[in-house]
Amino acid sequence: MPDCIFCQIIERKTPSKIVFEDEQVMAIEDINPQAPVHLLIVPKKHIASLDDATPQEQTLLGHLLLVSKNIARERKIHTSGYRLLTNHGRGAGQSVFHIHFHLLGGRPMHWPPG
Ligand code: 5GP
Ligand code: ZN
C-alpha cells in the first residue's frame, strides 16, 4: 500500500526505530509515546484493521500476540503489568489504517481507558 505509513516503514522507505523483526512482523517505537514503553507490533502484511482480518490470518494474529508477549518480557514490563490493544475505527482513535497492536507499559495503566 503506497500511501500507508506502516508499509513504508516496513519497506524501509521511511525511517523508524525498529526493535524487533521477523518474516511476518515488525515492532517499532511509537513516534508519540504515551508511556515509558510504547511499541507498535505490526504485521508486514497490509490489513487495514482487525475488522478486515479473515480466518486466513489466524496464525499471523496469534503470532503477533506471542511476539508482543516476548517483547514485554524483554522490556521487563511483564511483572509490573502492561496493556496490549488495537484500535478499530476512527471512533476508537485509529489513525493509521494498517492493523497494529500498541504495547504500553512502564507506568500504572488506568481503567477504564479514555
Ligand atoms: P492508532 O491511532 O491508529 O491506534 O495508532 C497509530 C500510532 O502510530 C499512534 O500512536 C502514532 O503515534 C503512531 N505513528 C503515526 N505515524 C508514525 C510514524 O511515522 N512512525 C511511528 N514510529 N509511529 C507512528
Ligand atoms: Zn500498510
PDB file of C-alpha atoms and ligand atoms in Angstrom:
ATOM      1  CA  MET A   1       0.000   0.000   0.000  1.00  0.00           C
ATOM      2  CA  PRO A   2       1.999   3.002  -1.233  1.00  0.00           C
ATOM      3  CA  ASP A   3       0.166   5.592   0.891  1.00  0.00           C
ATOM      4  CA  CYS A   4       0.402   3.576   4.109  1.00  0.00           C
ATOM      5  CA  ILE A   5       2.974   4.870   6.607  1.00  0.00           C
ATOM      6  CA  PHE A   6       3.479   1.450   8.199  1.00  0.00           C
ATOM      7  CA  CYS A   7       4.015  -0.216   4.796  1.00  0.00           C
ATOM      8  CA  GLN A   8       6.606   2.490   4.091  1.00  0.00           C
ATOM      9  CA  ILE A   9       8.326   1.763   7.411  1.00  0.00           C
ATOM     10  CA  ILE A  10       8.253  -1.999   6.741  1.00  0.00           C
ATOM     11  CA  GLU A  11       9.788  -1.400   3.294  1.00  0.00           C
ATOM     12  CA  ARG A  12      12.331   0.922   4.941  1.00  0.00           C
ATOM     13  CA  LYS A  13      11.268   3.848   2.771  1.00  0.00           C
ATOM     14  CA  THR A  14      10.519   5.807   5.964  1.00  0.00           C
ATOM     15  CA  PRO A  15      12.851   5.638   8.977  1.00  0.00           C
ATOM     16  CA  SER A  16      11.663   4.238  12.273  1.00  0.00           C
ATOM     17  CA  LYS A  17      13.190   2.754  15.416  1.00  0.00           C
ATOM     18  CA  ILE A  18      12.783  -0.975  14.798  1.00  0.00           C
ATOM     19  CA  VAL A  19      13.024  -3.079  17.955  1.00  0.00           C
ATOM     20  CA  PHE A  20      12.101  -6.490  16.509  1.00  0.00           C
ATOM     21  CA  GLU A  21      11.636  -8.019  13.094  1.00  0.00           C
ATOM     22  CA  ASP A  22      10.970 -11.441  11.651  1.00  0.00           C
ATOM     23  CA  GLU A  23       9.424 -12.675   8.394  1.00  0.00           C
ATOM     24  CA  GLN A  24       5.892 -11.733   9.386  1.00  0.00           C
ATOM     25  CA  VAL A  25       6.115  -8.968  11.959  1.00  0.00           C
ATOM     26  CA  MET A  26       7.872  -5.713  12.770  1.00  0.00           C
ATOM     27  CA  ALA A  27       7.847  -3.959  16.158  1.00  0.00           C
ATOM     28  CA  ILE A  28       8.700  -0.249  16.274  1.00  0.00           C
ATOM     29  CA  GLU A  29       8.864   2.543  18.830  1.00  0.00           C
ATOM     30  CA  ASP A  30       5.757   4.750  18.660  1.00  0.00           C
ATOM     31  CA  ILE A  31       6.697   8.214  17.371  1.00  0.00           C
ATOM     32  CA  ASN A  32       4.471   9.816  20.038  1.00  0.00           C
ATOM     33  CA  PRO A  33       4.862   7.588  23.100  1.00  0.00           C
ATOM     34  CA  GLN A  34       2.088   7.551  25.709  1.00  0.00           C
ATOM     35  CA  ALA A  35       4.063   5.526  28.260  1.00  0.00           C
ATOM     36  CA  PRO A  36       7.738   4.790  29.037  1.00  0.00           C
ATOM     37  CA  VAL A  37       7.329   1.683  26.878  1.00  0.00           C
ATOM     38  CA  HIS A  38       5.121   2.285  23.836  1.00  0.00           C
ATOM     39  CA  LEU A  39       5.755  -0.076  20.964  1.00  0.00           C
ATOM     40  CA  LEU A  40       3.692  -0.924  17.916  1.00  0.00           C
ATOM     41  CA  ILE A  41       3.525  -4.557  16.835  1.00  0.00           C
ATOM     42  CA  VAL A  42       2.755  -4.531  13.108  1.00  0.00           C
ATOM     43  CA  PRO A  43       2.262  -7.391  10.644  1.00  0.00           C
ATOM     44  CA  LYS A  44       4.168  -6.945   7.396  1.00  0.00           C
ATOM     45  CA  LYS A  45       1.002  -7.836   5.514  1.00  0.00           C
ATOM     46  CA  HIS A  46      -1.238  -4.818   4.988  1.00  0.00           C
ATOM     47  CA  ILE A  47      -4.541  -5.435   6.786  1.00  0.00           C
ATOM     48  CA  ALA A  48      -6.475  -2.220   7.429  1.00  0.00           C
ATOM     49  CA  SER A  49      -7.826  -3.130  10.867  1.00  0.00           C
ATOM     50  CA  LEU A  50      -8.917  -6.091  12.956  1.00  0.00           C
ATOM     51  CA  ASP A  51     -12.306  -5.909  11.257  1.00  0.00           C
ATOM     52  CA  ASP A  52     -10.594  -6.737   7.947  1.00  0.00           C
ATOM     53  CA  ALA A  53      -8.844  -9.843   9.264  1.00  0.00           C
ATOM     54  CA  THR A  54     -10.047 -13.185   7.928  1.00  0.00           C
ATOM     55  CA  PRO A  55      -9.576 -16.790   9.085  1.00  0.00           C
ATOM     56  CA  GLN A  56      -6.583 -16.836   6.731  1.00  0.00           C
ATOM     57  CA  GLU A  57      -4.859 -14.504   9.209  1.00  0.00           C
ATOM     58  CA  GLN A  58      -5.456 -16.700  12.250  1.00  0.00           C
ATOM     59  CA  THR A  59      -1.869 -17.879  12.568  1.00  0.00           C
ATOM     60  CA  LEU A  60      -0.488 -14.403  11.878  1.00  0.00           C
ATOM     61  CA  LEU A  61      -2.666 -12.836  14.581  1.00  0.00           C
ATOM     62  CA  GLY A  62      -1.614 -15.483  17.086  1.00  0.00           C
ATOM     63  CA  HIS A  63       1.999 -14.833  16.170  1.00  0.00           C
ATOM     64  CA  LEU A  64       1.529 -11.095  16.809  1.00  0.00           C
ATOM     65  CA  LEU A  65       0.307 -11.860  20.328  1.00  0.00           C
ATOM     66  CA  LEU A  66       3.230 -14.148  21.108  1.00  0.00           C
ATOM     67  CA  VAL A  67       5.759 -11.659  19.703  1.00  0.00           C
ATOM     68  CA  SER A  68       4.144  -8.988  21.898  1.00  0.00           C
ATOM     69  CA  LYS A  69       4.447 -11.214  24.949  1.00  0.00           C
ATOM     70  CA  ASN A  70       8.121 -11.898  24.237  1.00  0.00           C
ATOM     71  CA  ILE A  71       8.907  -8.203  23.786  1.00  0.00           C
ATOM     72  CA  ALA A  72       7.075  -7.369  27.024  1.00  0.00           C
ATOM     73  CA  ARG A  73       9.297  -9.879  28.814  1.00  0.00           C
ATOM     74  CA  GLU A  74      12.429  -8.459  27.171  1.00  0.00           C
ATOM     75  CA  ARG A  75      11.409  -4.972  28.356  1.00  0.00           C
ATOM     76  CA  LYS A  76      10.691  -6.427  31.819  1.00  0.00           C
ATOM     77  CA  ILE A  77       7.196  -4.977  31.976  1.00  0.00           C
ATOM     78  CA  HIS A  78       5.571  -8.377  32.423  1.00  0.00           C
ATOM     79  CA  THR A  79       5.911  -8.152  36.209  1.00  0.00           C
ATOM     80  CA  SER A  80       4.700  -4.545  36.622  1.00  0.00           C
ATOM     81  CA  GLY A  81       1.920  -5.002  34.042  1.00  0.00           C
ATOM     82  CA  TYR A  82       1.314  -3.866  30.518  1.00  0.00           C
ATOM     83  CA  ARG A  83      -1.513  -3.204  28.112  1.00  0.00           C
ATOM     84  CA  LEU A  84      -1.834  -4.622  24.598  1.00  0.00           C
ATOM     85  CA  LEU A  85      -4.547  -3.109  22.434  1.00  0.00           C
ATOM     86  CA  THR A  86      -5.719  -2.372  18.950  1.00  0.00           C
ATOM     87  CA  ASN A  87      -7.997   0.497  17.976  1.00  0.00           C
ATOM     88  CA  HIS A  88     -10.578  -0.232  15.298  1.00  0.00           C
ATOM     89  CA  GLY A  89     -12.077   2.745  13.512  1.00  0.00           C
ATOM     90  CA  ARG A  90     -11.804   6.491  13.996  1.00  0.00           C
ATOM     91  CA  GLY A  91     -14.334   6.374  16.847  1.00  0.00           C
ATOM     92  CA  ALA A  92     -11.857   4.294  18.841  1.00  0.00           C
ATOM     93  CA  GLY A  93      -8.912   6.501  17.905  1.00  0.00           C
ATOM     94  CA  GLN A  94      -7.475   4.546  14.981  1.00  0.00           C
ATOM     95  CA  SER A  95      -5.380   6.921  12.895  1.00  0.00           C
ATOM     96  CA  VAL A  96      -3.192   4.501  10.898  1.00  0.00           C
ATOM     97  CA  PHE A  97      -5.223   2.046   8.865  1.00  0.00           C
ATOM     98  CA  HIS A  98      -2.738  -0.817   8.904  1.00  0.00           C
ATOM     99  CA  ILE A  99      -3.507  -3.137  11.809  1.00  0.00           C
ATOM    100  CA  HIS A 100      -1.171  -2.831  14.780  1.00  0.00           C
ATOM    101  CA  PHE A 101      -1.133  -3.607  18.470  1.00  0.00           C
ATOM    102  CA  HIS A 102       0.019  -0.985  20.959  1.00  0.00           C
ATOM    103  CA  LEU A 103       2.197  -2.407  23.730  1.00  0.00           C
ATOM    104  CA  LEU A 104       2.147   0.059  26.630  1.00  0.00           C
ATOM    105  CA  GLY A 105       3.916  -0.274  29.959  1.00  0.00           C
ATOM    106  CA  GLY A 106       6.333   1.195  32.446  1.00  0.00           C
ATOM    107  CA  ARG A 107       3.689   3.178  34.313  1.00  0.00           C
ATOM    108  CA  PRO A 108       0.378   2.364  36.020  1.00  0.00           C
ATOM    109  CA  MET A 109      -2.343   1.647  33.470  1.00  0.00           C
ATOM    110  CA  HIS A 110      -5.697   3.137  34.379  1.00  0.00           C
ATOM    111  CA  TRP A 111      -9.084   1.614  33.723  1.00  0.00           C
ATOM    112  CA  PRO A 112     -11.386   2.382  32.019  1.00  0.00           C
ATOM    113  CA  PRO A 113      -9.245   3.806  29.194  1.00  0.00           C
ATOM    114  CA  GLY A 114     -10.308   7.177  27.824  1.00  0.00           C
TER     115      GLY A 114
HETATM  116  P1  5GP B   1      -3.705   4.346  16.125  1.00  0.00           P
HETATM  117  O1  5GP B   1      -4.101   5.773  16.417  1.00  0.00           O
HETATM  118  O2  5GP B   1      -4.004   4.017  14.673  1.00  0.00           O
HETATM  119  O3  5GP B   1      -4.273   3.333  17.070  1.00  0.00           O
HETATM  120  O4  5GP B   1      -2.148   4.264  16.339  1.00  0.00           O
HETATM  121  C1  5GP B   1      -1.255   4.801  15.422  1.00  0.00           C
HETATM  122  C2  5GP B   1       0.021   5.080  16.163  1.00  0.00           C
HETATM  123  O5  5GP B   1       1.040   5.233  15.204  1.00  0.00           O
HETATM  124  C3  5GP B   1      -0.021   6.357  17.001  1.00  0.00           C
HETATM  125  O6  5GP B   1       0.259   6.044  18.362  1.00  0.00           O
HETATM  126  C4  5GP B   1       1.053   7.228  16.372  1.00  0.00           C
HETATM  127  O7  5GP B   1       1.786   7.957  17.330  1.00  0.00           O
HETATM  128  C5  5GP B   1       1.913   6.230  15.636  1.00  0.00           C
HETATM  129  N1  5GP B   1       2.550   6.745  14.438  1.00  0.00           N
HETATM  130  C6  5GP B   1       1.983   7.510  13.466  1.00  0.00           C
HETATM  131  N2  5GP B   1       2.875   7.779  12.491  1.00  0.00           N
HETATM  132  C7  5GP B   1       4.030   7.156  12.861  1.00  0.00           C
HETATM  133  C8  5GP B   1       5.324   7.077  12.255  1.00  0.00           C
HETATM  134  O8  5GP B   1       5.591   7.613  11.192  1.00  0.00           O
HETATM  135  N3  5GP B   1       6.263   6.349  12.925  1.00  0.00           N
HETATM  136  C9  5GP B   1       5.995   5.729  14.117  1.00  0.00           C
HETATM  137  N4  5GP B   1       7.006   5.052  14.684  1.00  0.00           N
HETATM  138  N5  5GP B   1       4.794   5.796  14.708  1.00  0.00           N
HETATM  139  C10 5GP B   1       3.822   6.497  14.088  1.00  0.00           C
HETATM  140 ZN    ZN B   2       0.131  -0.804   5.271  1.00  0.00          ZN
END
